[in-house]
Amino acid sequence: MNTSSVLTAPVLQRLVQEGRAPRLLDVRTPGEFRTAHIPGSYNVPLNTLREHRAELLAHLDEDVVLVCRSGARAAQAGQSLAEAGLPNLRVLEGGIVAWETAGASLERGPERWDIERQVRLVAGSVVLVTGLAGIFLPGAHLIGTAIGAGLTYAAVSNSCAMGVLLSRLPYNRGPRTDIRTVLADLRSTP
């Protein structure tokens, strides 16, 4: 059960402009965060959040908005924090994509492909190569079929094993998120 509610980008933008910004926890990978994030947000990757949710709970109030690329990982983070005892969480509807579409500012770093695009590249390449290899190696096309099954399951379950694996590559990790640093940052700001 997900107890998180949504907050639209224009509403969040107005709260930020009025100086009433909630705490923004960006649950994307450090590499994604480094590429572009909402000013003033804290990077707490989803896996780190799940692993240290009890520690984070002591430093969060009920005015928290969870952010990711599109809203899916933020919803998972919301469920995890709600299970740990933090109610009334909000998820930025449409994530960073909606924030940027609304014309809101982002702090930018070095450009890199987001996880979703990387998944499309890897999955498409595997299907293409195994489809062509199937001409010479009977049965090779079944690898592409397995990838298709995995993508179908990813859509139905709103999870993606390939995305999780790709997020662990050095290219996507960026600077490691240290939970002690995150907690110190959360303590130092109201």
Coordinates of N, CA and C in Angstrom, one line a residue:
M1 N 0.8 -1.2 0.0 CA 0.0 0.0 0.0 C 0.9 1.2 0.0
N2 N 0.6 2.2 -0.9 CA 1.4 3.4 -1.0 C 0.6 4.5 -0.3
T3 N 1.1 5.2 0.7 CA 0.4 6.2 1.3 C 0.9 7.6 0.9
S4 N 1.7 7.7 -0.1 CA 2.2 8.9 -0.6 C 1.2 9.6 -1.5
S5 N 1.1 10.9 -1.3 CA 0.3 11.7 -2.2 C 1.2 12.4 -3.2
V6 N 0.6 13.0 -4.2 CA 1.4 13.6 -5.3 C 1.4 15.1 -5.1
L7 N 2.4 15.8 -5.6 CA 2.5 17.2 -5.6 C 2.9 17.6 -7.1
T8 N 2.2 18.5 -7.7 CA 2.6 18.8 -9.1 C 3.8 19.8 -9.1
A9 N 4.4 19.8 -10.2 CA 5.6 20.7 -10.4 C 5.2 22.1 -10.2
P10 N 4.1 22.6 -10.8 CA 3.8 24.1 -10.6 C 3.6 24.4 -9.1
V11 N 2.9 23.5 -8.4 CA 2.7 23.8 -6.9 C 4.0 23.8 -6.2
L12 N 4.9 22.8 -6.4 CA 6.2 22.8 -5.8 C 7.0 24.0 -6.1
Q13 N 6.9 24.4 -7.4 CA 7.7 25.6 -7.8 C 7.2 26.8 -7.1
R14 N 5.9 27.0 -6.9 CA 5.3 28.1 -6.1 C 5.8 28.1 -4.7
L15 N 5.8 26.9 -4.0 CA 6.3 26.7 -2.7 C 7.8 27.2 -2.5
V16 N 8.6 26.8 -3.5 CA 10.0 27.1 -3.5 C 10.1 28.6 -3.6
Q17 N 9.4 29.2 -4.6 CA 9.5 30.7 -4.8 C 9.0 31.5 -3.6
E18 N 8.1 30.9 -2.8 CA 7.6 31.6 -1.6 C 8.4 31.4 -0.4
G19 N 9.5 30.6 -0.6 CA 10.3 30.3 0.6 C 9.8 29.2 1.5
R20 N 8.8 28.5 1.1 CA 8.1 27.5 1.9 C 8.4 26.1 1.3
A21 N 9.6 25.9 0.8 CA 10.0 24.6 0.1 C 10.0 23.5 1.1
P22 N 9.4 22.4 0.8 CA 9.6 21.2 1.7 C 11.0 20.6 1.5
R23 N 11.3 19.7 2.3 CA 12.6 18.9 2.1 C 12.4 18.1 0.8
L24 N 13.4 18.2 -0.1 CA 13.3 17.4 -1.3 C 14.4 16.3 -1.3
L25 N 13.9 15.1 -1.3 CA 14.8 14.0 -1.4 C 14.8 13.4 -2.8
D26 N 15.9 13.5 -3.5 CA 16.0 13.0 -4.8 C 16.6 11.5 -4.7
V27 N 15.8 10.6 -5.1 CA 16.1 9.2 -4.9 C 16.8 8.5 -6.2
R28 N 17.2 9.3 -7.1 CA 17.9 8.8 -8.3 C 19.4 8.5 -8.0
T29 N 20.0 7.9 -8.9 CA 21.4 7.5 -8.7 C 22.3 8.8 -8.6
P30 N 23.4 8.7 -7.9 CA 24.3 9.9 -7.8 C 24.6 10.5 -9.2
G31 N 24.8 9.6 -10.2 CA 25.2 10.1 -11.5 C 24.0 10.9 -12.1
E32 N 22.8 10.4 -12.0 CA 21.6 11.1 -12.5 C 21.5 12.4 -11.7
F33 N 21.6 12.4 -10.4 CA 21.5 13.6 -9.6 C 22.5 14.6 -10.0
R34 N 23.8 14.2 -10.3 CA 24.8 15.1 -10.7 C 24.6 15.8 -12.0
T35 N 23.9 15.0 -12.9 CA 23.6 15.6 -14.2 C 22.6 16.8 -14.1
A36 N 21.5 16.6 -13.3 CA 20.5 17.7 -13.1 C 19.7 17.4 -11.9
H37 N 19.5 18.4 -11.1 CA 18.7 18.2 -9.9 C 18.0 19.5 -9.5
I38 N 17.0 19.4 -8.7 CA 16.3 20.6 -8.2 C 17.2 21.3 -7.2
P39 N 17.5 22.6 -7.3 CA 18.3 23.3 -6.3 C 17.8 23.0 -4.9
G40 N 18.7 22.7 -4.0 CA 18.3 22.5 -2.6 C 17.9 21.1 -2.2
S41 N 17.9 20.2 -3.2 CA 17.5 18.8 -3.0 C 18.6 18.0 -2.4
Y42 N 18.3 16.9 -1.7 CA 19.3 16.0 -1.2 C 19.3 14.7 -2.0
N43 N 20.4 14.2 -2.3 CA 20.5 13.0 -3.0 C 20.6 11.8 -2.1
V44 N 19.5 11.0 -2.0 CA 19.5 9.8 -1.2 C 19.0 8.7 -2.1
P45 N 19.9 8.0 -2.9 CA 19.5 7.0 -3.8 C 18.5 6.0 -3.2
L46 N 17.6 5.5 -4.0 CA 16.6 4.6 -3.5 C 17.1 3.4 -2.6
N47 N 18.2 2.8 -3.1 CA 18.8 1.7 -2.3 C 19.3 2.2 -1.0
T48 N 20.0 3.3 -1.0 CA 20.5 3.9 0.3 C 19.3 4.3 1.2
L49 N 18.3 4.8 0.7 CA 17.1 5.2 1.5 C 16.5 4.0 2.1
R50 N 16.4 2.9 1.3 CA 15.8 1.7 1.9 C 16.7 1.1 3.0
E51 N 18.0 1.1 2.8 CA 18.9 0.5 3.8 C 19.0 1.4 5.0
H52 N 18.9 2.7 4.9 CA 19.0 3.6 6.1 C 17.8 4.3 6.5
R53 N 16.6 3.8 6.1 CA 15.4 4.6 6.4 C 15.2 4.9 7.9
A54 N 15.6 4.0 8.7 CA 15.4 4.3 10.2 C 16.2 5.4 10.6
E55 N 17.5 5.5 10.1 CA 18.3 6.6 10.4 C 17.8 7.9 9.8
L56 N 17.3 7.9 8.6 CA 16.8 9.0 7.9 C 15.5 9.6 8.7
L57 N 14.7 8.6 9.2 CA 13.5 9.0 9.8 C 13.6 10.0 10.9
A58 N 14.7 9.9 11.7 CA 15.0 10.8 12.8 C 15.3 12.3 12.3
H59 N 15.6 12.4 11.0 CA 15.9 13.7 10.5 C 14.9 14.3 9.5
L60 N 13.8 13.6 9.4 CA 12.8 14.1 8.4 C 11.5 14.4 9.2
D61 N 10.8 15.5 8.7 CA 9.5 15.8 9.3 C 8.5 15.3 8.3
E62 N 7.3 15.8 8.4 CA 6.2 15.4 7.5 C 6.2 16.2 6.3
D63 N 7.1 17.2 6.1 CA 7.1 18.0 4.9 C 8.2 17.6 4.0
V64 N 8.0 16.4 3.4 CA 9.0 15.8 2.5 C 8.4 15.5 1.2
V65 N 9.1 15.9 0.1 CA 8.7 15.5 -1.2 C 9.8 14.7 -1.8
L66 N 9.4 13.5 -2.4 CA 10.4 12.6 -3.0 C 10.4 12.8 -4.5
V67 N 11.6 12.8 -5.0 CA 11.8 13.2 -6.4 C 12.6 12.1 -7.1
C68 N 12.3 11.8 -8.4 CA 13.1 10.9 -9.2 C 12.9 11.4 -10.6
R69 N 13.2 10.6 -11.6 CA 13.1 11.1 -13.0 C 11.6 11.2 -13.4
S70 N 10.8 10.2 -13.1 CA 9.4 10.3 -13.6 C 8.4 10.1 -12.5
G71 N 8.8 9.6 -11.3 CA 7.9 9.4 -10.2 C 7.8 8.0 -9.7
A72 N 8.3 7.0 -10.5 CA 8.1 5.6 -10.1 C 9.0 5.3 -8.9
R73 N 10.3 5.6 -8.9 CA 11.2 5.3 -7.8 C 10.9 6.2 -6.6
A74 N 10.4 7.4 -6.8 CA 10.0 8.2 -5.7 C 8.8 7.5 -5.0
A75 N 7.9 7.0 -5.7 CA 6.7 6.3 -5.1 C 7.2 5.1 -4.3
Q76 N 8.2 4.3 -4.8 CA 8.8 3.2 -4.0 C 9.4 3.7 -2.8
A77 N 10.1 4.8 -2.8 CA 10.8 5.4 -1.7 C 9.7 5.8 -0.7
G78 N 8.6 6.4 -1.1 CA 7.5 6.8 -0.3 C 6.9 5.7 0.5
Q79 N 6.8 4.5 -0.2 CA 6.2 3.4 0.4 C 7.2 2.8 1.5
S80 N 8.5 2.9 1.2 CA 9.5 2.4 2.1 C 9.5 3.3 3.4
L81 N 9.5 4.6 3.2 CA 9.5 5.5 4.4 C 8.2 5.4 5.2
A82 N 7.1 5.2 4.5 CA 5.8 5.1 5.2 C 5.8 3.8 6.0
E83 N 6.3 2.8 5.5 CA 6.4 1.5 6.3 C 7.3 1.7 7.5
A84 N 8.3 2.6 7.4 CA 9.2 2.9 8.6 C 8.5 3.8 9.6
G85 N 7.4 4.4 9.2 CA 6.7 5.3 10.2 C 6.6 6.8 9.8
L86 N 6.9 7.2 8.6 CA 6.8 8.6 8.2 C 5.6 8.7 7.3
P87 N 4.5 9.3 7.8 CA 3.3 9.4 7.0 C 3.3 10.7 6.2
N88 N 2.3 10.8 5.4 CA 2.0 12.1 4.7 C 3.1 12.5 3.7
L89 N 3.9 11.6 3.2 CA 4.9 11.9 2.2 C 4.3 12.3 0.9
R90 N 5.0 13.1 0.1 CA 4.5 13.5 -1.2 C 5.5 13.2 -2.2
V91 N 5.1 12.8 -3.4 CA 5.9 12.5 -4.6 C 5.7 13.6 -5.6
L92 N 6.8 14.1 -6.2 CA 6.7 15.0 -7.3 C 6.2 14.3 -8.5
E93 N 4.9 14.6 -8.8 CA 4.3 14.0 -10.0 C 5.0 14.3 -11.2
G94 N 5.4 13.2 -11.9 CA 6.1 13.4 -13.2 C 7.6 13.6 -13.0
G95 N 8.1 13.8 -11.7 CA 9.5 13.9 -11.4 C 10.2 15.0 -12.0
I96 N 11.5 14.9 -12.2 CA 12.4 15.9 -12.8 C 11.9 16.3 -14.2
V97 N 11.3 15.3 -15.0 CA 10.8 15.6 -16.3 C 9.7 16.7 -16.2
A98 N 8.8 16.5 -15.3 CA 7.7 17.4 -15.2 C 8.2 18.8 -14.6
W99 N 9.2 18.7 -13.7 CA 9.7 20.0 -13.2 C 10.4 20.8 -14.3
E100 N 11.1 20.1 -15.1 CA 11.8 20.9 -16.2 C 10.8 21.4 -17.2
T101 N 9.7 20.5 -17.5 CA 8.7 20.9 -18.5 C 7.9 22.2 -18.0
A102 N 7.8 22.3 -16.6 CA 7.1 23.4 -16.0 C 8.0 24.7 -16.1
G103 N 9.2 24.6 -16.6 CA 10.1 25.7 -16.7 C 10.8 26.1 -15.5
A104 N 10.9 25.2 -14.5 CA 11.6 25.4 -13.2 C 13.1 25.2 -13.5
S105 N 13.9 25.8 -12.6 CA 15.3 25.7 -12.8 C 15.9 24.4 -12.2
L106 N 17.0 24.0 -12.8 CA 17.7 22.8 -12.4 C 19.2 23.2 -12.2
E107 N 19.8 22.6 -11.3 CA 21.3 22.7 -11.2 C 21.8 21.6 -12.1
R108 N 22.7 22.0 -13.0 CA 23.2 21.0 -14.0 C 24.7 20.7 -13.8
G109 N 25.0 19.5 -14.1 CA 26.4 19.0 -14.1 C 26.7 18.4 -15.4
P110 N 27.7 17.5 -15.4 CA 28.1 16.8 -16.7 C 26.9 16.0 -17.2
E111 N 26.6 16.1 -18.5 CA 25.5 15.4 -19.1 C 25.8 13.9 -19.2
R112 N 24.8 13.1 -18.9 CA 24.9 11.6 -19.1 C 23.6 11.1 -19.4
W113 N 23.5 9.9 -20.0 CA 22.2 9.3 -20.3 C 21.5 8.8 -19.0
D114 N 20.2 9.0 -19.0 CA 19.5 8.5 -17.8 C 19.3 7.0 -17.9
I115 N 19.0 6.4 -16.8 CA 18.9 4.9 -16.8 C 17.9 4.3 -17.8
E116 N 16.7 5.0 -17.9 CA 15.7 4.5 -18.8 C 16.2 4.4 -20.3
R117 N 17.0 5.4 -20.7 CA 17.5 5.5 -22.0 C 18.6 4.4 -22.2
Q118 N 19.4 4.1 -21.1 CA 20.4 3.1 -21.2 C 19.7 1.7 -21.3
V119 N 18.6 1.5 -20.6 CA 17.9 0.2 -20.7 C 17.4 0.0 -22.1
R120 N 16.8 1.1 -22.7 CA 16.4 0.9 -24.1 C 17.5 0.6 -25.0
L121 N 18.7 1.2 -24.8 CA 19.8 0.9 -25.7 C 20.3 -0.6 -25.5
V122 N 20.5 -1.0 -24.3 CA 20.9 -2.4 -24.0 C 19.9 -3.4 -24.5
A123 N 18.7 -3.2 -24.1 CA 17.6 -4.2 -24.5 C 17.5 -4.2 -26.0
G124 N 17.4 -3.1 -26.6 CA 17.3 -3.0 -28.1 C 18.5 -3.7 -28.8
S125 N 19.7 -3.4 -28.3 CA 20.9 -4.0 -28.9 C 20.9 -5.5 -28.8
V126 N 20.5 -6.0 -27.6 CA 20.5 -7.4 -27.4 C 19.5 -8.1 -28.3
V127 N 18.3 -7.5 -28.4 CA 17.3 -8.1 -29.3 C 17.7 -8.0 -30.8
L128 N 18.3 -6.9 -31.2 CA 18.8 -6.8 -32.6 C 19.9 -7.8 -32.9
V129 N 20.9 -7.9 -32.0 CA 22.0 -8.8 -32.2 C 21.6 -10.2 -32.2
T130 N 20.8 -10.6 -31.2 CA 20.3 -12.0 -31.1 C 19.4 -12.4 -32.3
G131 N 18.6 -11.4 -32.7 CA 17.7 -11.6 -33.9 C 18.5 -11.9 -35.1
L132 N 19.6 -11.1 -35.3 CA 20.5 -11.3 -36.5 C 21.3 -12.6 -36.3
A133 N 21.8 -12.9 -35.1 CA 22.5 -14.1 -34.9 C 21.7 -15.3 -35.1
G134 N 20.4 -15.2 -34.9 CA 19.5 -16.3 -35.0 C 19.4 -16.8 -36.5
I135 N 19.8 -16.0 -37.4 CA 19.9 -16.4 -38.8 C 21.0 -17.6 -38.9
F136 N 22.0 -17.4 -38.2 CA 23.1 -18.4 -38.3 C 23.2 -19.4 -37.1
L137 N 22.7 -19.0 -36.0 CA 22.7 -19.8 -34.8 C 21.2 -20.1 -34.3
P138 N 20.7 -21.2 -34.7 CA 19.3 -21.4 -34.3 C 19.1 -21.3 -32.8
G139 N 18.1 -20.7 -32.4 CA 17.8 -20.5 -30.9 C 18.3 -19.2 -30.3
A140 N 19.2 -18.5 -31.0 CA 19.8 -17.3 -30.5 C 18.7 -16.3 -30.2
H141 N 17.7 -16.3 -31.0 CA 16.6 -15.3 -30.9 C 15.9 -15.5 -29.5
L142 N 16.0 -16.6 -28.9 CA 15.4 -16.8 -27.6 C 15.9 -15.9 -26.5
I143 N 17.2 -15.4 -26.7 CA 17.7 -14.5 -25.7 C 17.0 -13.2 -25.8
G144 N 16.7 -12.7 -27.1 CA 15.8 -11.5 -27.2 C 14.4 -11.7 -26.7
T145 N 13.9 -12.9 -26.8 CA 12.6 -13.2 -26.2 C 12.6 -13.1 -24.7
A146 N 13.7 -13.6 -24.1 CA 13.9 -13.4 -22.6 C 13.9 -12.0 -22.2
I147 N 14.7 -11.2 -23.0 CA 14.7 -9.7 -22.7 C 13.3 -9.1 -22.8
G148 N 12.6 -9.5 -23.8 CA 11.2 -9.0 -24.0 C 10.3 -9.4 -22.8
A149 N 10.5 -10.6 -22.3 CA 9.7 -11.0 -21.2 C 10.1 -10.2 -19.9
G150 N 11.4 -10.0 -19.8 CA 11.9 -9.1 -18.7 C 11.3 -7.7 -18.7
L151 N 11.3 -7.1 -19.9 CA 10.8 -5.8 -20.0 C 9.3 -5.8 -19.8
T152 N 8.6 -6.8 -20.2 CA 7.1 -6.9 -19.9 C 6.9 -7.0 -18.4
Y153 N 7.7 -7.8 -17.7 CA 7.6 -7.9 -16.2 C 7.9 -6.6 -15.6
A154 N 8.9 -5.9 -16.1 CA 9.3 -4.6 -15.5 C 8.2 -3.6 -15.6
A155 N 7.4 -3.6 -16.7 CA 6.3 -2.7 -16.9 C 5.2 -3.0 -16.0
V156 N 4.9 -4.3 -15.8 CA 3.8 -4.8 -15.0 C 4.1 -4.5 -13.5
S157 N 5.3 -4.8 -13.1 CA 5.7 -4.7 -11.7 C 6.2 -3.3 -11.3
N158 N 6.4 -2.5 -12.3 CA 7.0 -1.1 -12.1 C 8.3 -1.2 -11.4
S159 N 9.1 -2.2 -11.9 CA 10.5 -2.3 -11.4 C 11.3 -2.7 -12.6
C160 N 12.6 -2.6 -12.5 CA 13.4 -3.0 -13.7 C 14.8 -3.5 -13.3
A161 N 14.9 -4.8 -13.3 CA 16.2 -5.4 -12.9 C 17.4 -4.9 -13.8
M162 N 17.1 -4.7 -15.1 CA 18.2 -4.2 -15.9 C 18.6 -2.8 -15.5
G163 N 17.6 -2.0 -15.2 CA 17.9 -0.6 -14.7 C 18.8 -0.7 -13.4
V164 N 18.4 -1.6 -12.5 CA 19.1 -1.7 -11.2 C 20.6 -2.1 -11.5
L165 N 20.8 -3.1 -12.4 CA 22.1 -3.5 -12.8 C 22.9 -2.4 -13.5
L166 N 22.3 -1.7 -14.4 CA 23.0 -0.6 -15.1 C 23.3 0.5 -14.1
S167 N 22.5 0.7 -13.1 CA 22.8 1.8 -12.1 C 24.0 1.5 -11.3
R168 N 24.4 0.3 -11.3 CA 25.6 -0.1 -10.5 C 26.9 0.1 -11.3
L169 N 26.8 0.4 -12.6 CA 28.0 0.6 -13.4 C 28.7 1.9 -12.9
P170 N 30.1 1.9 -13.0 CA 30.8 3.1 -12.6 C 30.3 4.4 -13.3
Y171 N 29.9 4.3 -14.5 CA 29.4 5.5 -15.3 C 28.2 6.1 -14.5
N172 N 27.3 5.3 -14.0 CA 26.1 5.7 -13.3 C 26.3 6.1 -11.8
R173 N 27.3 5.5 -11.2 CA 27.4 5.7 -9.8 C 27.8 7.2 -9.4
G174 N 28.6 7.8 -10.2 CA 29.1 9.1 -9.8 C 29.7 9.1 -8.4
P175 N 29.8 10.2 -7.8 CA 30.3 10.2 -6.4 C 29.4 9.4 -5.5
R176 N 30.0 8.6 -4.7 CA 29.2 7.8 -3.8 C 28.5 8.6 -2.7
T177 N 27.2 8.2 -2.5 CA 26.4 8.9 -1.5 C 26.7 8.3 -0.1
D178 N 27.3 9.1 0.7 CA 27.6 8.7 2.1 C 26.5 9.1 3.0
I179 N 25.9 8.1 3.7 CA 24.7 8.4 4.5 C 25.1 9.4 5.7
R180 N 26.3 9.3 6.2 CA 26.7 10.3 7.2 C 26.6 11.7 6.7
T181 N 27.1 11.9 5.5 CA 27.1 13.2 4.9 C 25.6 13.7 4.7
V182 N 24.8 12.8 4.2 CA 23.4 13.1 4.0 C 22.7 13.5 5.3
L183 N 23.0 12.7 6.4 CA 22.4 13.0 7.7 C 22.9 14.3 8.2
A184 N 24.2 14.6 8.1 CA 24.7 15.9 8.5 C 24.1 17.0 7.8
D185 N 23.9 16.9 6.5 CA 23.2 17.9 5.7 C 21.8 18.2 6.1
L186 N 21.1 17.1 6.4 CA 19.7 17.2 6.9 C 19.6 17.9 8.2
R187 N 20.6 17.6 9.1 CA 20.6 18.2 10.4 C 20.9 19.7 10.3
S188 N 21.8 20.1 9.4 CA 22.2 21.5 9.3 C 21.3 22.5 8.7
T189 N 20.2 21.9 8.0 CA 19.2 22.8 7.4 C 17.9 22.6 8.1
P190 N 17.1 23.7 8.2 CA 15.8 23.6 8.9 C 14.8 22.8 8.1

